[in-house]
Short mmCIF file of N, CA, C and O in Angstrom, two decimals:
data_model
loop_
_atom_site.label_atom_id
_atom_site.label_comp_id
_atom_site.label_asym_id
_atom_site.label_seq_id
_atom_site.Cartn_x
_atom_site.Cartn_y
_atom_site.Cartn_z
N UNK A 1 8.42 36.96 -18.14
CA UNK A 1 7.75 35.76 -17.75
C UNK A 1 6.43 36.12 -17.10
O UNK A 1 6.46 36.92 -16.16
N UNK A 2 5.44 35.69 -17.44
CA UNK A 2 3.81 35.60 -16.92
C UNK A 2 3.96 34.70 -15.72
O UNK A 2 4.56 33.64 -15.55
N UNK A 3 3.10 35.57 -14.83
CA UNK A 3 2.78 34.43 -13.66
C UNK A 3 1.26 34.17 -14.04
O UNK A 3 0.41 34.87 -14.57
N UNK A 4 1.28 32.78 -13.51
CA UNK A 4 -0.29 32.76 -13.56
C UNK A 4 -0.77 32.87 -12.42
O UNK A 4 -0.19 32.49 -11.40
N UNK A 5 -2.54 33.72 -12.50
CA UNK A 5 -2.87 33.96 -10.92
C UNK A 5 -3.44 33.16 -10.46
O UNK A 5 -3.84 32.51 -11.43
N UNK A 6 -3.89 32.54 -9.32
CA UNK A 6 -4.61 31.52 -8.36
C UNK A 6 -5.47 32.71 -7.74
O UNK A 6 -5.36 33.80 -7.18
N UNK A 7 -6.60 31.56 -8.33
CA UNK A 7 -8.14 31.69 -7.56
C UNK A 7 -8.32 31.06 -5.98
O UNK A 7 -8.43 29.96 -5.45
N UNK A 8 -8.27 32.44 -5.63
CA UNK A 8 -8.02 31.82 -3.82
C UNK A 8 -10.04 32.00 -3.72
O UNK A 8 -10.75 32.95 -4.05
N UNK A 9 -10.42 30.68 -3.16
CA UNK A 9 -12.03 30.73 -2.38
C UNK A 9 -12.80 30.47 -3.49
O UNK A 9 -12.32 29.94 -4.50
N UNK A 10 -14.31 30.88 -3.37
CA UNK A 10 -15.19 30.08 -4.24
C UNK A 10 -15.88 31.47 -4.53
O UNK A 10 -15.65 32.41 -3.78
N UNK A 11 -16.85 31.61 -5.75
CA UNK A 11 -17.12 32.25 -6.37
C UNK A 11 -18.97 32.60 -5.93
O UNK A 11 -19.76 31.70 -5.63
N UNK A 12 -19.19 33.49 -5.96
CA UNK A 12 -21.10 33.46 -5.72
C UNK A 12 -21.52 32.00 -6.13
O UNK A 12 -21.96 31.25 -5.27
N UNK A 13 -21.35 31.49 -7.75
CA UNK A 13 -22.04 30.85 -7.92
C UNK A 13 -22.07 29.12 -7.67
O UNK A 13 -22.77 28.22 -8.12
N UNK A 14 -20.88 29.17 -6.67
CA UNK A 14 -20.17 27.81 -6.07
C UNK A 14 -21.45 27.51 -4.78
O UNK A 14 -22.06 26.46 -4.58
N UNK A 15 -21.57 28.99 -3.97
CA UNK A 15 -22.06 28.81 -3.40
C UNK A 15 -23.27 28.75 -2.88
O UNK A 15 -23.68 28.36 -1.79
N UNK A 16 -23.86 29.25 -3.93
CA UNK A 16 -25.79 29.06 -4.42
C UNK A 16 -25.71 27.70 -4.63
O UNK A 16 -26.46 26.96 -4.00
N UNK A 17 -24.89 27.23 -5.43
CA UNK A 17 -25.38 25.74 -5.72
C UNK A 17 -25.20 24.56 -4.58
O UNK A 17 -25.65 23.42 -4.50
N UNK A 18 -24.28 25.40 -3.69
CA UNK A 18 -24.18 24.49 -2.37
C UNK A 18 -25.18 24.57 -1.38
O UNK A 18 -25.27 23.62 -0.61
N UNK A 19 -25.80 25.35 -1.28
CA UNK A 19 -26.86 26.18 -0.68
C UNK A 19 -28.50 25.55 -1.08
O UNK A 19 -29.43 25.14 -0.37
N UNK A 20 -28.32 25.71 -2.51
CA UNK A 20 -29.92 24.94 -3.27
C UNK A 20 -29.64 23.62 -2.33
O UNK A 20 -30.33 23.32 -1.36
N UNK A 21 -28.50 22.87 -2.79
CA UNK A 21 -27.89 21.27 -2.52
C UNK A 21 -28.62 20.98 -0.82
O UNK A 21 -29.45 20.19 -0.38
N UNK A 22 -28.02 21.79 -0.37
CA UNK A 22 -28.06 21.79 1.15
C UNK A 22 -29.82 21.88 1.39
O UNK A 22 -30.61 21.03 1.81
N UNK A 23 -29.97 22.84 1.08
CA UNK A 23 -31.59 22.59 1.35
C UNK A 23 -32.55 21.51 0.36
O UNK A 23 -33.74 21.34 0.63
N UNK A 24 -32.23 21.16 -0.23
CA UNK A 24 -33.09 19.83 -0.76
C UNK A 24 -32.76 18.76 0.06
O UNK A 24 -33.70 18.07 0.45
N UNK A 25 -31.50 18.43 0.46
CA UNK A 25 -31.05 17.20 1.48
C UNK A 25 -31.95 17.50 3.25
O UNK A 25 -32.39 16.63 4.01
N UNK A 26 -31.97 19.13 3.44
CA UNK A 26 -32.72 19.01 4.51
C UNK A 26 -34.38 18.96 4.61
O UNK A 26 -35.15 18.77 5.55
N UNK A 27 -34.54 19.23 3.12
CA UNK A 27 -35.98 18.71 2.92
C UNK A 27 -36.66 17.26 2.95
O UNK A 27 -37.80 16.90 3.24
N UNK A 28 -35.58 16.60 2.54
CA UNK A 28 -35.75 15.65 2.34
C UNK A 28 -36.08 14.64 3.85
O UNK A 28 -36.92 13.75 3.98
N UNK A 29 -34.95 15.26 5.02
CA UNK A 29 -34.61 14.66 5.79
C UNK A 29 -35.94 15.34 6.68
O UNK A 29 -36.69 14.51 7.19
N UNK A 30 -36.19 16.48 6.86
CA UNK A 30 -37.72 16.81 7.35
C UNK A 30 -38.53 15.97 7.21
O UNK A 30 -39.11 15.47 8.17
N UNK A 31 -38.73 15.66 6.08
CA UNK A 31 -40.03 15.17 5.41
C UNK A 31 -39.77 13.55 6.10
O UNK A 31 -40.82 12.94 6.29
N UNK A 32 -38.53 12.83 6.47
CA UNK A 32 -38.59 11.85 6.79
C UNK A 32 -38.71 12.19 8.50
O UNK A 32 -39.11 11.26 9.21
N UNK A 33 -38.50 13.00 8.91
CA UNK A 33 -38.94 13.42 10.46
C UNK A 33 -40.10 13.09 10.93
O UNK A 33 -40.33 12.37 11.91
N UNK A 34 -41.09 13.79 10.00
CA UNK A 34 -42.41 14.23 9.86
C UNK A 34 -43.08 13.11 9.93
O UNK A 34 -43.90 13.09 10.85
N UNK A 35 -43.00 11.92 9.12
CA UNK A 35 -43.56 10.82 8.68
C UNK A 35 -42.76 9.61 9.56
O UNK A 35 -43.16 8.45 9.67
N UNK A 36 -41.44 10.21 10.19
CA UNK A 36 -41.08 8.99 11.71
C UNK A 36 -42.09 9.37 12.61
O UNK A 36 -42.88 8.51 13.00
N UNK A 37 -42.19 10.58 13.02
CA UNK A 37 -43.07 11.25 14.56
C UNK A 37 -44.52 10.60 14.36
O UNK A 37 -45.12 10.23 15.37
N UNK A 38 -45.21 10.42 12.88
CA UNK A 38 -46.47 9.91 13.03
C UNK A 38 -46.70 8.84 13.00
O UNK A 38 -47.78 8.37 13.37
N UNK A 39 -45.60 8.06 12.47
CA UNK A 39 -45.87 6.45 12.32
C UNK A 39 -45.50 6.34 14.33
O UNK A 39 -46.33 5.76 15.03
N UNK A 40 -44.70 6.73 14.74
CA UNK A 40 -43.85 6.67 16.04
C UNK A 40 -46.29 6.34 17.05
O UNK A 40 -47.09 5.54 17.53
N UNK A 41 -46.05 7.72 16.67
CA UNK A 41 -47.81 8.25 17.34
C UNK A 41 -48.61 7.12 17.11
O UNK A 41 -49.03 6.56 18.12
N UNK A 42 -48.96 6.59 15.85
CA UNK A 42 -50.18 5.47 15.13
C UNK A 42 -49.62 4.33 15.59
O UNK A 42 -50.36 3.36 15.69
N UNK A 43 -48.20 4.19 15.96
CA UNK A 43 -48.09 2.61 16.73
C UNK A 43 -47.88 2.98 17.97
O UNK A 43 -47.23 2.09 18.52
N UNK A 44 -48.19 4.19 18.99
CA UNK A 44 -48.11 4.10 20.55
C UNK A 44 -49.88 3.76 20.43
O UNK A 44 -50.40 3.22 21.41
N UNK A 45 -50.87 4.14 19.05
CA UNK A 45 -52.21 3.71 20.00
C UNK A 45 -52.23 2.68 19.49
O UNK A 45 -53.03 2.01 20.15
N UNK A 46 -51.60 1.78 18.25
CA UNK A 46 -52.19 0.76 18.16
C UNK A 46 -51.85 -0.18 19.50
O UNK A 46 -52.56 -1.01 20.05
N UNK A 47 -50.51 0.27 19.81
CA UNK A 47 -50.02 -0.46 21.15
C UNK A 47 -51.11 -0.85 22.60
O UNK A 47 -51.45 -1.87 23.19
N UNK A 48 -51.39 0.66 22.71
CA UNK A 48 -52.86 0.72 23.96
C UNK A 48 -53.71 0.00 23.18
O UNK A 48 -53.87 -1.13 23.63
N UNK A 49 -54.33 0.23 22.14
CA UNK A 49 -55.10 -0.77 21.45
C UNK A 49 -55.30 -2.15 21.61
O UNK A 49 -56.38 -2.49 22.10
N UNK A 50 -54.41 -3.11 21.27
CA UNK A 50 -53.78 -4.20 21.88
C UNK A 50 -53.45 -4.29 23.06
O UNK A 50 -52.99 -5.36 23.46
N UNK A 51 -53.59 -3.27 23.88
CA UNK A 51 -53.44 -3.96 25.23
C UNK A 51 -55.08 -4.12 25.75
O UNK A 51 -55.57 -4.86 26.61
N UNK A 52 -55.67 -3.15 24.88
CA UNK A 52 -57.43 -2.96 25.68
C UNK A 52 -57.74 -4.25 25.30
O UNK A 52 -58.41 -4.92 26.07
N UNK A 53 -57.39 -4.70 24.29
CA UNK A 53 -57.91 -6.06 23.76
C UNK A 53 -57.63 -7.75 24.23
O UNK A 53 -58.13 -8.87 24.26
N UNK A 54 -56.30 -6.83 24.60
CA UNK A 54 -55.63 -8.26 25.35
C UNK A 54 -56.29 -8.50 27.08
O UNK A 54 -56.46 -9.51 27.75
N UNK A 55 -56.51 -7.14 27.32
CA UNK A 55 -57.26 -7.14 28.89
C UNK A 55 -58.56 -7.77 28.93
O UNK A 55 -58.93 -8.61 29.75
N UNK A 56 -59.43 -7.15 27.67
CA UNK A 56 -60.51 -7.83 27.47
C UNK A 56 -61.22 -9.07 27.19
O UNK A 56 -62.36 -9.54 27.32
N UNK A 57 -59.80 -9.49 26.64
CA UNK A 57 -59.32 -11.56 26.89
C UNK A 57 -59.64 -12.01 28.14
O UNK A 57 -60.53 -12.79 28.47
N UNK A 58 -58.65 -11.30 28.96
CA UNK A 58 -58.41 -11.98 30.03
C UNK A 58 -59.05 -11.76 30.69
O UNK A 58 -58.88 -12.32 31.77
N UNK A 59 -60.19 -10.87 30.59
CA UNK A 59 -61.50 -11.01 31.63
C UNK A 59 -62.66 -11.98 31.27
O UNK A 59 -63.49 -12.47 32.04
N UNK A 60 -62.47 -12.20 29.59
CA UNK A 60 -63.32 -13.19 29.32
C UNK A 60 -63.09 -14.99 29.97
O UNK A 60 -63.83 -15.95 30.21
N UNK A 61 -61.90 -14.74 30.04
CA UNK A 61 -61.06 -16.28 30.31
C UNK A 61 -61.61 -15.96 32.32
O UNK A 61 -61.99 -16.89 33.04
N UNK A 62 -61.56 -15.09 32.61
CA UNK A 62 -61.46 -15.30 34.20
C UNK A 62 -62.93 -15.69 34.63
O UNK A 62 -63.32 -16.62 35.33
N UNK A 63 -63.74 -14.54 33.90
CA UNK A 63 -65.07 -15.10 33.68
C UNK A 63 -65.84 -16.60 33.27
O UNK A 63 -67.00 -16.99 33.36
N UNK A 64 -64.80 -17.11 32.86
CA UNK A 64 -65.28 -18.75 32.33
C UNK A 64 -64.89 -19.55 33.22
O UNK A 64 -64.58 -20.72 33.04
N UNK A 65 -64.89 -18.90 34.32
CA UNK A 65 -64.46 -20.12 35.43
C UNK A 65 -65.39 -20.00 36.41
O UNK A 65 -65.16 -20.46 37.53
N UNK A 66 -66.58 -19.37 36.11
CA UNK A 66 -67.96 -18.88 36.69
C UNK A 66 -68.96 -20.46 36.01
O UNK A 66 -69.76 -21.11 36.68
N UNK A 67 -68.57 -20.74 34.52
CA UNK A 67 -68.95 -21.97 33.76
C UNK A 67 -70.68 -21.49 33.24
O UNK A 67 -71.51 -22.20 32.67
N UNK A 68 -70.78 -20.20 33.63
CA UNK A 68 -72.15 -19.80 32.90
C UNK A 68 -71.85 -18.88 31.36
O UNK A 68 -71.07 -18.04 30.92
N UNK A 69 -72.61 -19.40 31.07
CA UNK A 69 -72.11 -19.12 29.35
C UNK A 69 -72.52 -17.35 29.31
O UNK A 69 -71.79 -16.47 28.86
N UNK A 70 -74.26 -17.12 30.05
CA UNK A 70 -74.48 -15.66 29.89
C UNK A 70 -73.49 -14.94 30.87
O UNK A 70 -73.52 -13.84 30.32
N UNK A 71 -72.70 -14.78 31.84
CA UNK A 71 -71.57 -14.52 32.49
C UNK A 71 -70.68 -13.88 31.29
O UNK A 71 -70.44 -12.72 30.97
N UNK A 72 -70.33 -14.98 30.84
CA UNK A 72 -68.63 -15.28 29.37
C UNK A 72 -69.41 -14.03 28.54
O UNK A 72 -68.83 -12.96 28.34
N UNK A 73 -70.90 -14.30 28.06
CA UNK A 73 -71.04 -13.25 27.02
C UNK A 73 -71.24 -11.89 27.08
O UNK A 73 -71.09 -11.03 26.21
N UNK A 74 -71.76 -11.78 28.76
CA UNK A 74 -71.64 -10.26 28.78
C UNK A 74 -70.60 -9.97 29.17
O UNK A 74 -70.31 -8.78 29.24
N UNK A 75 -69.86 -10.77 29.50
CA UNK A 75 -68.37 -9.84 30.06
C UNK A 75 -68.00 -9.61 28.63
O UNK A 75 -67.81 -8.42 28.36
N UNK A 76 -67.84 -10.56 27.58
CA UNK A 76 -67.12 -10.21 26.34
C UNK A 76 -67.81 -9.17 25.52
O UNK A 76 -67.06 -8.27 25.14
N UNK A 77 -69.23 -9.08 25.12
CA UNK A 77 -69.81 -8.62 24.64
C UNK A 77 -70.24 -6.98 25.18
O UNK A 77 -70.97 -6.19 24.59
N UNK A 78 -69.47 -6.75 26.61
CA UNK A 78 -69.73 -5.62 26.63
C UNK A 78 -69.04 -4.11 26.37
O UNK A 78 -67.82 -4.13 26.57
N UNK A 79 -69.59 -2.76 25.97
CA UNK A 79 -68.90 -1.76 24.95
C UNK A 79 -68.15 -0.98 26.33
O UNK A 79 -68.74 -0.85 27.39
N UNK A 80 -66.81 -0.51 26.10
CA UNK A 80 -66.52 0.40 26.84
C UNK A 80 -65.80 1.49 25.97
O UNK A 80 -65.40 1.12 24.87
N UNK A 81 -65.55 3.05 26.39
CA UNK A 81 -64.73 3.92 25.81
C UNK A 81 -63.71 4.10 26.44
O UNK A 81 -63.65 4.36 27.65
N UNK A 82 -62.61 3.94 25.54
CA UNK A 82 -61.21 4.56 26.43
C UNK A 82 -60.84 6.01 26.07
O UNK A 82 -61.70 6.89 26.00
N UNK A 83 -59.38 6.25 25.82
CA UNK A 83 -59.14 7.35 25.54
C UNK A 83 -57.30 7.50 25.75
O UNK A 83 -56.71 8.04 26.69
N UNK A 84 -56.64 6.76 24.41
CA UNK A 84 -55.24 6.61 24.82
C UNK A 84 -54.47 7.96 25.13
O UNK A 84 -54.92 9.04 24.74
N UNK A 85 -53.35 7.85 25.81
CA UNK A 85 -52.03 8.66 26.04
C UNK A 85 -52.55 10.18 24.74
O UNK A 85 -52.96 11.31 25.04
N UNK A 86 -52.38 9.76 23.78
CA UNK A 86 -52.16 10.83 23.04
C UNK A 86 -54.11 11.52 22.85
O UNK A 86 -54.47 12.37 22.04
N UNK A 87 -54.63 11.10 23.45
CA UNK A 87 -56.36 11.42 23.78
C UNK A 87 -57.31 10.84 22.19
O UNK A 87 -58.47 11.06 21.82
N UNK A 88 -56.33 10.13 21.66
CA UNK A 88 -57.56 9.25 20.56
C UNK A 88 -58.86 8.93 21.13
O UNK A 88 -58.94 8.78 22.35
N UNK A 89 -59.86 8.82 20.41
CA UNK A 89 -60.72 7.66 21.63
C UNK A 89 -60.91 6.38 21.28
O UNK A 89 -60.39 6.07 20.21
N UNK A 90 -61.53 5.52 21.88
CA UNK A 90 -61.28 4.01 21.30
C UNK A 90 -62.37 3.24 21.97
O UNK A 90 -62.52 3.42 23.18
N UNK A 91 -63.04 2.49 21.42
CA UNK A 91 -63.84 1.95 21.98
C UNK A 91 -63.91 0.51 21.82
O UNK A 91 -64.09 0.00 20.72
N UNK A 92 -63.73 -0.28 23.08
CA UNK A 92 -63.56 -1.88 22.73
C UNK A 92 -65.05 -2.54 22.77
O UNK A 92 -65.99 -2.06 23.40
N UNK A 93 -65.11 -3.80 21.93
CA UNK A 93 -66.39 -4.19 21.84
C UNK A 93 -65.82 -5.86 22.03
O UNK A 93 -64.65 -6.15 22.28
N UNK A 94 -66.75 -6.67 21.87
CA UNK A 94 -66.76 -7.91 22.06
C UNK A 94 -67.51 -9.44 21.12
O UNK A 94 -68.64 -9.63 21.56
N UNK A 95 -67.31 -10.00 20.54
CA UNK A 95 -68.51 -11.02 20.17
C UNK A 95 -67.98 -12.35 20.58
O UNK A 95 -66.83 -12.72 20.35
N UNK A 96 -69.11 -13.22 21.34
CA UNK A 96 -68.57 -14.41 21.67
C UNK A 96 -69.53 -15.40 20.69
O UNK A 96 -70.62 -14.91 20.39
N UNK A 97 -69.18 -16.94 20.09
CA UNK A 97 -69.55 -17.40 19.08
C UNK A 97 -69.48 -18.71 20.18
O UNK A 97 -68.89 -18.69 21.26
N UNK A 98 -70.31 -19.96 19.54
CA UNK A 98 -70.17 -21.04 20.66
C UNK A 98 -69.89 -21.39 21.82
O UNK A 98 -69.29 -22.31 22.38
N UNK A 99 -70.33 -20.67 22.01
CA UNK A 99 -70.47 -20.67 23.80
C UNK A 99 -71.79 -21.87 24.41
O UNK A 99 -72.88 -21.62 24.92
N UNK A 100 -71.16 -23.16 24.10
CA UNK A 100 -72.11 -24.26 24.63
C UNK A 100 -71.93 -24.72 25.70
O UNK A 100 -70.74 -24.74 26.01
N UNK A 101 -72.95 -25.31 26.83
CA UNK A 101 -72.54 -26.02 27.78
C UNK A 101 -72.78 -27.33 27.45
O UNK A 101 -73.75 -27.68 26.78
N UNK A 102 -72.00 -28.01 27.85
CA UNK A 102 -72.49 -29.26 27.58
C UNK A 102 -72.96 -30.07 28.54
O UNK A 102 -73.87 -29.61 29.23
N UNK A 103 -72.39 -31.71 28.88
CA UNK A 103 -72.88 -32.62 29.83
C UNK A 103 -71.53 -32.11 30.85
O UNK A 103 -71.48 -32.72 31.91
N UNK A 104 -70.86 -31.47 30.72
CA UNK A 104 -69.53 -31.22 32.05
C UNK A 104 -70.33 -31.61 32.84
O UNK A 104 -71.53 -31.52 32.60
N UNK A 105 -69.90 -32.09 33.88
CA UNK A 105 -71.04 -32.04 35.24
C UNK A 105 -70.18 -30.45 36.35
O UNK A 105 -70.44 -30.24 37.54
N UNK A 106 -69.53 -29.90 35.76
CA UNK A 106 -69.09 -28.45 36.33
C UNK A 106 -69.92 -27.51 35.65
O UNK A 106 -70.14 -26.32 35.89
N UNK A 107 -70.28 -28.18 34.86
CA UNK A 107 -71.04 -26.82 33.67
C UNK A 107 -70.25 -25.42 32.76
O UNK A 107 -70.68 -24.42 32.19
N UNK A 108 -68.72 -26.10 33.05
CA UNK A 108 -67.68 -25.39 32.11
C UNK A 108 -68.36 -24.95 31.09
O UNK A 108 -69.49 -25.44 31.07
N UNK A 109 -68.13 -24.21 30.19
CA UNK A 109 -67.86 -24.02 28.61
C UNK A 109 -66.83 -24.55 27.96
O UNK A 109 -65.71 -24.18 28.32
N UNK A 110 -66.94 -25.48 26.93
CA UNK A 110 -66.01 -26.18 26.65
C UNK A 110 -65.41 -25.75 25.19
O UNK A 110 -64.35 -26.13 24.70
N UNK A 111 -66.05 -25.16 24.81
CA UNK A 111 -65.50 -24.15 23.36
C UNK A 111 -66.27 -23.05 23.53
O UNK A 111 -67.45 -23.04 23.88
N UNK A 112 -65.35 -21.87 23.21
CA UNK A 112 -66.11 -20.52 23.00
C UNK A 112 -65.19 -19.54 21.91
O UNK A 112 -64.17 -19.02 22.37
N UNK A 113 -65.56 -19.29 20.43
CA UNK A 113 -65.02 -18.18 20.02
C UNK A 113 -65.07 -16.85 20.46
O UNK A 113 -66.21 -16.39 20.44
N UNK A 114 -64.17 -16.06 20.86
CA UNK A 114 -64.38 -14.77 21.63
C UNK A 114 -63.31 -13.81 20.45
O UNK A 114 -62.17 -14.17 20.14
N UNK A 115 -63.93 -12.71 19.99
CA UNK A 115 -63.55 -12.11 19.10
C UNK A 115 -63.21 -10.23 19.57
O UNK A 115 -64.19 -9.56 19.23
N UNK A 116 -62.27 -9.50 20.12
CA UNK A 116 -62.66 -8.37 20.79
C UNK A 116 -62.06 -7.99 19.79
O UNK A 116 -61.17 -8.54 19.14
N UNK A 117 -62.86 -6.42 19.57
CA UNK A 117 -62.36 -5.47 18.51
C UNK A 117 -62.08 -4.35 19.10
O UNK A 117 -62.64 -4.14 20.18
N UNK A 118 -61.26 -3.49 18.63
CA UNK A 118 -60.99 -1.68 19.57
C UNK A 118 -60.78 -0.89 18.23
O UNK A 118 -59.67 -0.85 17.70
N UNK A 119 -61.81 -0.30 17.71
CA UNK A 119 -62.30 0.75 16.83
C UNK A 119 -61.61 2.62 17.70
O UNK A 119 -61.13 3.03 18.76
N UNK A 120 -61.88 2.95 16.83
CA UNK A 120 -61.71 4.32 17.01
C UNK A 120 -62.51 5.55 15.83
O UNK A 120 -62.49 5.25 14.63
N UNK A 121 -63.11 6.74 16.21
CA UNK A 121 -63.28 7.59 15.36
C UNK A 121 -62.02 8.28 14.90
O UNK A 121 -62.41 9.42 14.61
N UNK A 122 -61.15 8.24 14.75
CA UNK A 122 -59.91 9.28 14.58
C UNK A 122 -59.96 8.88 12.86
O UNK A 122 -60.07 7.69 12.54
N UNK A 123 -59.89 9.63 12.13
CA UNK A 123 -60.02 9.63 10.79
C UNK A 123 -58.70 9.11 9.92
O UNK A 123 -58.57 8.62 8.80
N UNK A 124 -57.68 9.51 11.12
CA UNK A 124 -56.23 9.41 10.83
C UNK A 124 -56.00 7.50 10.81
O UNK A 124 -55.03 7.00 10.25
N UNK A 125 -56.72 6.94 11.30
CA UNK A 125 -56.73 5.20 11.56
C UNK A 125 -57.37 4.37 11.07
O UNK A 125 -58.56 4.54 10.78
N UNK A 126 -56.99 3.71 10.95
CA UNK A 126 -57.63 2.53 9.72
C UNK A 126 -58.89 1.64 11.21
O UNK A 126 -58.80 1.42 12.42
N UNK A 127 -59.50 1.49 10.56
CA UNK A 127 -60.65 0.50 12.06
C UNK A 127 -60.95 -1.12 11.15
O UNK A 127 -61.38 -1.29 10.01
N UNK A 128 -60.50 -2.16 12.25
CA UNK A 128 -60.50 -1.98 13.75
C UNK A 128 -58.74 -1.68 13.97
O UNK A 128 -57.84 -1.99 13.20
N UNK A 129 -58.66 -1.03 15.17
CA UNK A 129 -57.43 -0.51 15.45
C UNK A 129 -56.73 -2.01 15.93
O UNK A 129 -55.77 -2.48 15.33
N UNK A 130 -57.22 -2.55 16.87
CA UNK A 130 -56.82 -4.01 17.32
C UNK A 130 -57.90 -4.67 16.73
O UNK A 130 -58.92 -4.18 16.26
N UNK A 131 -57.47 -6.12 16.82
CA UNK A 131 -58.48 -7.17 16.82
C UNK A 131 -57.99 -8.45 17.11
O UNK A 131 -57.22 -8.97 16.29
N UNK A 132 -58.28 -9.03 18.07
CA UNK A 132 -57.77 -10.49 18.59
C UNK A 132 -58.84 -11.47 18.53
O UNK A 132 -58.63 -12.63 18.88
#
């Protein structure tokens, strides 16, 4: 009577192919690392971005309670440089559009388009980085 023998374990070529396998799945999963960490980075500045912009609101609005229109436009209209967390640089700008006084007898501004933008040189970013 023949016994038959049993293949105890796996052979070289079981385990090359588990091996190729294994490293394409961790390539794969790198490559999605790589491309979380930078999107993660491009939305912490768009974040500061939007906040330079949102600050730059609210100095225009605090400023309009002065009711002089050249007041509203240089506060909005004027350039500053920042320089977020991760050292991008960024520079906010301003344009104000109808800025009329009228008969108020306060001399409010009673409509004003105020437009702030936050640009950046970083090559890596689309411009304007914010815009409100």
């Amino acid at each position: 009577m023949r016994t038959m023998r049993r293949d105890d374990g796996l052979g070289l070529t079981e385990v090359m192919i588990a091996m190729l396998l294994l490293a394409i799945i961790m390539m794969a999963i790198l490559s999605l690392i790589i491309i979380s960490f930078r999107t993660v980075a491009e939305n912490s500045t768009r974040a500061a971005a939007a906040e330079l912009a949102t600050e730059r609101l609210e100095l225009v609005r605090s400023s309009a309670a002065t009711g002089d229109c050249t007041v509203v436009s240089g506060t909005a209209s004027a350039t500053e440089s920042w320089t977020d967390a991760r050292g991008v640089p960024l520079q906010v700008a301003g344009t104000i559009a109808n800025c009329v006084q009228t008969g108020d007898p306060h001399g409010d501004p009673v409509l004003a388009t105020v437009t702030v933008s936050v640009t950046t040189t970083d090559p890596n970013l689309s411009n304007p980085v914010a815009e409100t």
